[in-house]
């Protein structure tokens, strides 16, 4: 059967907020302030930097972290309507997040039956501090979104994202919806994308394809 799959980012895309960054700043302010600039200046890989920040947070704080995410997350306009329209458009949606899978599961629980899968970073709470891992990691990133794309090997695909962490996927995906910084990264590489502000824009574009 033909698989028509949408690979959709979570932070800053499905969510209005950068909830994962906000979470790090809330629960590991000092370590985040020290390491985030190192990551952005490419002196530390995203993989090593994030692992170090998260390892500074006690595992017993996890329930508070979940409560923070639930309290501060807001879905971007049109996302629910977009999900509702996908079956008639013959598309299925997967969430690919550089943040925690469990956090995306929690926020998207009311909509979960309309989402094929959620893939992101996993957390091990059995030790004194958070330990993170992912089945999709390489030397650079904990969640290599293009590895998830390759795993599914869809017949047709599009991706939706907003930042540099979506760039490697956007380079291999045949159609890209972009907002914010991702538009500039793609423009700099001479790659086409469809800019969007909310999910009503994406829905209108897919309906026009029919
Ligand atoms: Mg994002």
mmCIF file of C-alpha atoms and ligand atoms in Angstrom:
data_model
loop_
_atom_site.group_PDB
_atom_site.id
_atom_site.type_symbol
_atom_site.label_atom_id
_atom_site.label_comp_id
_atom_site.label_asym_id
_atom_site.label_seq_id
_atom_site.Cartn_x
_atom_site.Cartn_y
_atom_site.Cartn_z
ATOM 1 C CA UNK A 1 0.000 0.000 0.000
ATOM 2 C CA UNK A 2 1.218 3.467 -0.847
ATOM 3 C CA UNK A 3 2.416 5.286 2.223
ATOM 4 C CA UNK A 4 1.912 9.032 2.218
ATOM 5 C CA UNK A 5 3.604 10.293 5.347
ATOM 6 C CA UNK A 6 3.979 13.694 6.951
ATOM 7 C CA UNK A 7 6.993 14.120 9.268
ATOM 8 C CA UNK A 8 6.132 16.954 11.620
ATOM 9 C CA UNK A 9 8.345 18.695 14.182
ATOM 10 C CA UNK A 10 6.968 19.412 17.672
ATOM 11 C CA UNK A 11 8.649 22.399 19.417
ATOM 12 C CA UNK A 12 7.962 25.663 17.585
ATOM 13 C CA UNK A 13 5.936 23.811 14.933
ATOM 14 C CA UNK A 14 3.009 21.879 16.451
ATOM 15 C CA UNK A 15 3.593 23.942 19.576
ATOM 16 C CA UNK A 16 3.716 27.725 19.591
ATOM 17 C CA UNK A 17 6.496 27.489 22.206
ATOM 18 C CA UNK A 18 10.042 26.137 22.238
ATOM 19 C CA UNK A 19 8.974 24.028 25.184
ATOM 20 C CA UNK A 20 12.095 21.851 25.353
ATOM 21 C CA UNK A 21 14.388 24.897 25.495
ATOM 22 C CA UNK A 22 12.090 26.487 28.108
ATOM 23 C CA UNK A 23 12.217 23.247 30.102
ATOM 24 C CA UNK A 24 16.039 23.252 30.145
ATOM 25 C CA UNK A 25 16.117 26.908 31.210
ATOM 26 C CA UNK A 26 13.615 26.238 33.986
ATOM 27 C CA UNK A 27 15.169 23.067 35.422
ATOM 28 C CA UNK A 28 18.867 23.514 34.609
ATOM 29 C CA UNK A 29 19.356 27.289 34.277
ATOM 30 C CA UNK A 30 23.059 27.511 35.119
ATOM 31 C CA UNK A 31 24.222 24.526 33.058
ATOM 32 C CA UNK A 32 22.009 25.560 30.124
ATOM 33 C CA UNK A 33 23.402 29.115 30.223
ATOM 34 C CA UNK A 34 26.933 27.692 30.111
ATOM 35 C CA UNK A 35 26.449 24.965 27.479
ATOM 36 C CA UNK A 36 23.822 26.344 25.077
ATOM 37 C CA UNK A 37 26.219 28.977 23.647
ATOM 38 C CA UNK A 38 28.823 26.221 23.162
ATOM 39 C CA UNK A 39 26.295 24.184 21.162
ATOM 40 C CA UNK A 40 25.256 27.200 19.074
ATOM 41 C CA UNK A 41 28.904 28.060 18.387
ATOM 42 C CA UNK A 42 29.406 24.405 17.294
ATOM 43 C CA UNK A 43 32.118 23.846 19.929
ATOM 44 C CA UNK A 44 29.978 21.081 21.471
ATOM 45 C CA UNK A 45 27.751 18.681 19.530
ATOM 46 C CA UNK A 46 24.024 18.826 20.193
ATOM 47 C CA UNK A 47 24.275 15.230 21.386
ATOM 48 C CA UNK A 48 27.017 15.811 23.991
ATOM 49 C CA UNK A 49 25.723 19.214 25.076
ATOM 50 C CA UNK A 50 22.167 18.059 25.684
ATOM 51 C CA UNK A 51 23.285 14.931 27.509
ATOM 52 C CA UNK A 52 25.402 17.085 29.821
ATOM 53 C CA UNK A 53 22.593 19.572 30.535
ATOM 54 C CA UNK A 54 20.057 16.817 31.220
ATOM 55 C CA UNK A 55 22.489 14.874 33.413
ATOM 56 C CA UNK A 56 22.442 17.861 35.798
ATOM 57 C CA UNK A 57 18.711 17.398 36.495
ATOM 58 C CA UNK A 58 17.699 14.987 39.318
ATOM 59 C CA UNK A 59 15.397 12.164 38.121
ATOM 60 C CA UNK A 60 12.974 12.923 40.951
ATOM 61 C CA UNK A 61 12.176 16.254 39.264
ATOM 62 C CA UNK A 62 10.575 14.496 36.275
ATOM 63 C CA UNK A 63 6.962 14.820 37.511
ATOM 64 C CA UNK A 64 7.493 18.574 37.951
ATOM 65 C CA UNK A 65 8.929 18.729 34.428
ATOM 66 C CA UNK A 66 5.840 17.003 33.025
ATOM 67 C CA UNK A 67 3.602 19.467 34.868
ATOM 68 C CA UNK A 68 5.640 22.387 33.468
ATOM 69 C CA UNK A 69 5.249 21.119 29.895
ATOM 70 C CA UNK A 70 1.507 20.540 30.238
ATOM 71 C CA UNK A 71 1.007 23.970 31.767
ATOM 72 C CA UNK A 72 3.079 25.908 29.209
ATOM 73 C CA UNK A 73 2.306 24.137 25.906
ATOM 74 C CA UNK A 74 -0.109 25.548 23.337
ATOM 75 C CA UNK A 75 -0.975 23.947 19.996
ATOM 76 C CA UNK A 76 -0.481 26.113 16.921
ATOM 77 C CA UNK A 77 -3.717 27.253 15.277
ATOM 78 C CA UNK A 78 -5.353 24.725 12.977
ATOM 79 C CA UNK A 79 -3.444 21.651 14.168
ATOM 80 C CA UNK A 80 -6.534 19.742 15.334
ATOM 81 C CA UNK A 81 -8.447 20.621 12.146
ATOM 82 C CA UNK A 82 -5.387 19.617 10.110
ATOM 83 C CA UNK A 83 -5.262 16.174 11.800
ATOM 84 C CA UNK A 84 -8.999 15.713 11.247
ATOM 85 C CA UNK A 85 -8.643 16.392 7.517
ATOM 86 C CA UNK A 86 -5.702 14.036 6.889
ATOM 87 C CA UNK A 87 -7.625 10.763 6.318
ATOM 88 C CA UNK A 88 -9.689 12.299 3.504
ATOM 89 C CA UNK A 89 -6.482 13.703 1.994
ATOM 90 C CA UNK A 90 -4.864 10.236 2.333
ATOM 91 C CA UNK A 91 -1.953 11.462 4.441
ATOM 92 C CA UNK A 92 -0.761 10.092 7.805
ATOM 93 C CA UNK A 93 1.185 12.186 10.305
ATOM 94 C CA UNK A 94 4.190 11.239 12.419
ATOM 95 C CA UNK A 95 5.677 13.514 15.045
ATOM 96 C CA UNK A 96 9.471 13.758 15.004
ATOM 97 C CA UNK A 97 10.814 15.702 17.967
ATOM 98 C CA UNK A 98 14.293 16.539 19.185
ATOM 99 C CA UNK A 99 12.734 16.783 22.659
ATOM 100 C CA UNK A 100 11.307 14.057 24.872
ATOM 101 C CA UNK A 101 8.928 11.511 23.294
ATOM 102 C CA UNK A 102 7.065 11.280 26.620
ATOM 103 C CA UNK A 103 6.410 15.022 26.713
ATOM 104 C CA UNK A 104 4.979 15.036 23.165
ATOM 105 C CA UNK A 105 2.876 11.971 24.067
ATOM 106 C CA UNK A 106 1.530 13.803 27.099
ATOM 107 C CA UNK A 107 0.602 17.020 25.265
ATOM 108 C CA UNK A 108 -0.842 15.193 22.247
ATOM 109 C CA UNK A 109 -2.704 12.501 24.254
ATOM 110 C CA UNK A 110 -6.191 13.868 23.354
ATOM 111 C CA UNK A 111 -5.266 13.665 19.635
ATOM 112 C CA UNK A 112 -3.156 10.526 19.794
ATOM 113 C CA UNK A 113 -5.561 8.283 17.809
ATOM 114 C CA UNK A 114 -5.041 10.572 14.811
ATOM 115 C CA UNK A 115 -1.227 10.369 14.916
ATOM 116 C CA UNK A 116 0.619 7.362 13.454
ATOM 117 C CA UNK A 117 3.682 7.578 15.734
ATOM 118 C CA UNK A 118 5.719 9.905 17.923
ATOM 119 C CA UNK A 119 9.511 9.569 17.802
ATOM 120 C CA UNK A 120 11.988 11.551 19.891
ATOM 121 C CA UNK A 121 14.403 11.333 22.784
ATOM 122 C CA UNK A 122 13.825 8.713 25.484
ATOM 123 C CA UNK A 123 14.594 9.224 29.149
ATOM 124 C CA UNK A 124 15.877 6.787 31.745
ATOM 125 C CA UNK A 125 14.853 7.820 35.277
ATOM 126 C CA UNK A 126 16.393 4.834 37.096
ATOM 127 C CA UNK A 127 19.575 6.735 38.067
ATOM 128 C CA UNK A 128 20.022 9.814 40.296
ATOM 129 C CA UNK A 129 19.899 12.201 37.306
ATOM 130 C CA UNK A 130 18.264 12.129 33.870
ATOM 131 C CA UNK A 131 19.917 9.919 31.283
ATOM 132 C CA UNK A 132 18.777 10.356 27.706
ATOM 133 C CA UNK A 133 19.110 8.196 24.628
ATOM 134 C CA UNK A 134 17.395 7.594 21.333
ATOM 135 C CA UNK A 135 17.194 4.766 18.808
ATOM 136 C CA UNK A 136 17.834 7.455 16.177
ATOM 137 C CA UNK A 137 21.092 8.991 17.350
ATOM 138 C CA UNK A 138 24.396 9.561 15.600
ATOM 139 C CA UNK A 139 27.585 11.377 16.667
ATOM 140 C CA UNK A 140 25.978 14.785 16.130
ATOM 141 C CA UNK A 141 22.350 14.553 17.220
ATOM 142 C CA UNK A 142 20.308 12.478 19.662
ATOM 143 C CA UNK A 143 17.339 12.386 17.287
ATOM 144 C CA UNK A 144 18.358 12.218 13.642
ATOM 145 C CA UNK A 145 15.059 12.960 11.942
ATOM 146 C CA UNK A 146 16.249 11.868 8.534
ATOM 147 C CA UNK A 147 17.027 8.414 10.009
ATOM 148 C CA UNK A 148 13.356 8.120 11.024
ATOM 149 C CA UNK A 149 12.381 9.142 7.492
ATOM 150 C CA UNK A 150 14.716 6.486 6.043
ATOM 151 C CA UNK A 151 13.264 3.860 8.409
ATOM 152 C CA UNK A 152 9.714 4.423 7.112
ATOM 153 C CA UNK A 153 10.816 4.795 3.452
ATOM 154 C CA UNK A 154 7.492 6.385 2.448
ATOM 155 C CA UNK A 155 6.121 6.369 -1.108
ATOM 156 C CA UNK A 156 5.324 10.064 -0.792
ATOM 157 C CA UNK A 157 6.425 12.388 1.974
ATOM 158 C CA UNK A 158 6.414 15.898 3.205
ATOM 159 C CA UNK A 159 7.937 17.470 6.276
ATOM 160 C CA UNK A 160 6.941 20.416 8.431
ATOM 161 C CA UNK A 161 9.458 22.239 10.600
ATOM 162 C CA UNK A 162 10.834 25.492 11.929
ATOM 163 C CA UNK A 163 14.531 25.281 12.788
ATOM 164 C CA UNK A 164 18.029 23.989 12.093
ATOM 165 C CA UNK A 165 17.174 20.632 13.705
ATOM 166 C CA UNK A 166 14.787 20.031 10.782
ATOM 167 C CA UNK A 167 17.360 20.891 8.124
ATOM 168 C CA UNK A 168 18.895 17.447 7.545
ATOM 169 C CA UNK A 169 15.402 15.975 7.078
ATOM 170 C CA UNK A 170 14.315 18.877 4.851
ATOM 171 C CA UNK A 171 17.289 18.228 2.555
ATOM 172 C CA UNK A 172 16.063 14.698 1.751
ATOM 173 C CA UNK A 173 12.289 15.193 1.928
ATOM 174 C CA UNK A 174 10.611 15.958 -1.433
ATOM 175 C CA UNK A 175 8.301 18.636 -0.067
ATOM 176 C CA UNK A 176 8.922 20.983 2.855
ATOM 177 C CA UNK A 177 6.653 23.321 4.788
ATOM 178 C CA UNK A 178 8.786 25.742 6.757
ATOM 179 C CA UNK A 179 8.448 28.593 9.147
ATOM 180 C CA UNK A 180 10.885 30.775 11.049
ATOM 181 C CA UNK A 181 14.618 29.989 10.779
ATOM 182 C CA UNK A 182 14.175 26.897 8.610
ATOM 183 C CA UNK A 183 13.016 29.144 5.744
ATOM 184 C CA UNK A 184 16.351 31.015 5.882
ATOM 185 C CA UNK A 185 18.504 27.875 6.130
ATOM 186 C CA UNK A 186 16.756 26.403 3.062
ATOM 187 C CA UNK A 187 16.949 29.684 1.133
ATOM 188 C CA UNK A 188 20.701 29.831 1.830
ATOM 189 C CA UNK A 189 21.037 26.386 0.208
ATOM 190 C CA UNK A 190 18.791 27.334 -2.720
ATOM 191 C CA UNK A 191 16.141 24.782 -1.687
ATOM 192 C CA UNK A 192 12.446 25.325 -2.237
ATOM 193 C CA UNK A 193 9.922 25.275 0.586
ATOM 194 C CA UNK A 194 6.386 26.427 1.259
ATOM 195 C CA UNK A 195 6.329 28.983 4.081
ATOM 196 C CA UNK A 196 3.470 28.664 6.580
ATOM 197 C CA UNK A 197 2.256 30.475 9.658
ATOM 198 C CA UNK A 198 -0.289 27.997 11.001
ATOM 199 C CA UNK A 199 -1.758 24.607 10.115
ATOM 200 C CA UNK A 200 -4.672 26.170 8.228
ATOM 201 C CA UNK A 201 -2.034 27.282 5.660
ATOM 202 C CA UNK A 202 -0.677 23.716 5.343
ATOM 203 C CA UNK A 203 -4.193 22.297 5.088
ATOM 204 C CA UNK A 204 -5.159 24.733 2.312
ATOM 205 C CA UNK A 205 -2.005 23.807 0.364
ATOM 206 C CA UNK A 206 -2.711 20.050 0.629
ATOM 207 C CA UNK A 207 -6.362 20.522 -0.302
ATOM 208 C CA UNK A 208 -5.269 22.462 -3.392
ATOM 209 C CA UNK A 209 -3.198 19.387 -4.417
ATOM 210 C CA UNK A 210 -6.206 17.083 -4.519
HETATM 211 MG MG1 LIG B 1 11.185 22.971 16.135
#
